[in-house]
Structure formats: structure tokens, C-alpha cells
Coordinates of C-alpha atoms in Angstrom, one line a residue:
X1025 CA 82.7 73.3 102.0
X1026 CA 83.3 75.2 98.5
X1027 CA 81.2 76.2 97.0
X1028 CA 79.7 77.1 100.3
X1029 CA 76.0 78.7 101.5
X1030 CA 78.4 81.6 102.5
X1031 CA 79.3 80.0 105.7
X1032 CA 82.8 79.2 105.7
X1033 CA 85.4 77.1 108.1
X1034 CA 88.6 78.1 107.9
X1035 CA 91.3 75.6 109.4
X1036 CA 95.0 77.6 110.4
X1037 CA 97.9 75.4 109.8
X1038 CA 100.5 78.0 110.5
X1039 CA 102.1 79.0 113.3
X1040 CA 100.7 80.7 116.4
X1041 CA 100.3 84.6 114.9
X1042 CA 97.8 87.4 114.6
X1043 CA 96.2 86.6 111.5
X1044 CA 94.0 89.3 109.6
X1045 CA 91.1 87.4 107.5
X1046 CA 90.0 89.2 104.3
X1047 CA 87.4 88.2 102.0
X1048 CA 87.4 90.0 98.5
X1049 CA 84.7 90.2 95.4
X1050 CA 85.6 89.6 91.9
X1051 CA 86.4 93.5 91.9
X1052 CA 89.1 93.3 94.6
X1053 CA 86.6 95.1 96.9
X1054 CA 86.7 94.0 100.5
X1055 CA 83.6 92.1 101.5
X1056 CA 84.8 91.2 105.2
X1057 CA 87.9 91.6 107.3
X1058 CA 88.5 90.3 110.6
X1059 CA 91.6 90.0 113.1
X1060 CA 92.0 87.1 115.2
X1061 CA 95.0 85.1 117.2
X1062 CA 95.4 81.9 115.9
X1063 CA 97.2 79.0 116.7
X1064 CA 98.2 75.6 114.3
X1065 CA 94.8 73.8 114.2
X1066 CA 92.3 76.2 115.2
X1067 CA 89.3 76.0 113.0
X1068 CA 87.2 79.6 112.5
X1069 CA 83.9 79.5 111.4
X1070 CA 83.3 82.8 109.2
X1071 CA 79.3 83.1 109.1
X1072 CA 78.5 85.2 105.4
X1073 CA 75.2 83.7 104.5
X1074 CA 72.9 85.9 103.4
X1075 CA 75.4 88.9 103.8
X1076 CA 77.5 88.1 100.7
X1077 CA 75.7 87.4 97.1
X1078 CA 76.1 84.4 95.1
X1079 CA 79.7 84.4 93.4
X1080 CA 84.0 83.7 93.0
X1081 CA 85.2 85.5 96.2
X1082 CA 88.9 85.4 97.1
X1083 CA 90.4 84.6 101.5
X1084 CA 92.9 86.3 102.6
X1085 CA 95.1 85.2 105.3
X1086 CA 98.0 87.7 106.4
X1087 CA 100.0 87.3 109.2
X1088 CA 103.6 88.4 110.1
X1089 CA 105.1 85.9 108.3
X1090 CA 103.2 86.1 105.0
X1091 CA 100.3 86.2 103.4
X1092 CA 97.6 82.8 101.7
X1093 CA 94.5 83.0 99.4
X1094 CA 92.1 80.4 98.7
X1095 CA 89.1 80.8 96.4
X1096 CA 86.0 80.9 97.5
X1097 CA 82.5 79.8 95.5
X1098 CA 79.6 80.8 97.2
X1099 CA 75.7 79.7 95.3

């Protein structure tokens, strides 16, 4: 859901790659990164509550084929 708790699901719709999952502050600083295979339709569940404060974060995805971002609202 966004806004979220923190706890966020991610679903991949791209192609099977190793995809690097970044989640940055409002200040561009990294506030989680993780690297996982993912193939289209996986679903990653990315578990933040309580680690991350209340705020506009922006996800990453990269992979070797490009790079998304999605905004992120977490109360």
C-alpha cells in the first residue's frame, strides 16, 4: 500500500534480471539497498517499519536493462 506502515510489496514486471532495490530519503541519502534475482511476477516484500521515519522516500529498481522509481509515503 502507499502510503505504507513502512512495509512495502514490491511486484517485478520485468524480465528475469538481477535487480538492485534502493530506497532513498528526501536528501538522496540511501535508506536500504538490497540485491535480489527476480523473475516477471515475483512479489518482494521489503519489511522497513519501524526502521525508516515517517516521510516521501523514493524505490529504486536497477537492473541491466535500466533503471524504475516509484515514490514511496510512509506515516
Amino acid at each position: 500500500p502507499n502510503p505504507s506502515n513502512g512495509d512495502i510489496t514490491l511486484a517485478y514486471g520485468g524480465a528475469a534480471d538481477d535487480v538492485t532495490i534502493e530506497l532513498f530519503d528526501v536528501t538522496g541519502r540511501s535508506v536500504h539497498m538490497d540485491r535480489r534475482r527476480l523473475t516477471a511476477g515475483s512479489t518482494v516484500a521489503i519489511h522497513l517499519a519501524g526502521q525508516v521515519a515517517q516521510g516521501t522516500y523514493t524505490m529504486r529498481l536497477t537492473g541491466s536493462t535500466g533503471s524504475s522509481e516509484q515514490r514511496v509515503v510512509v506515516r
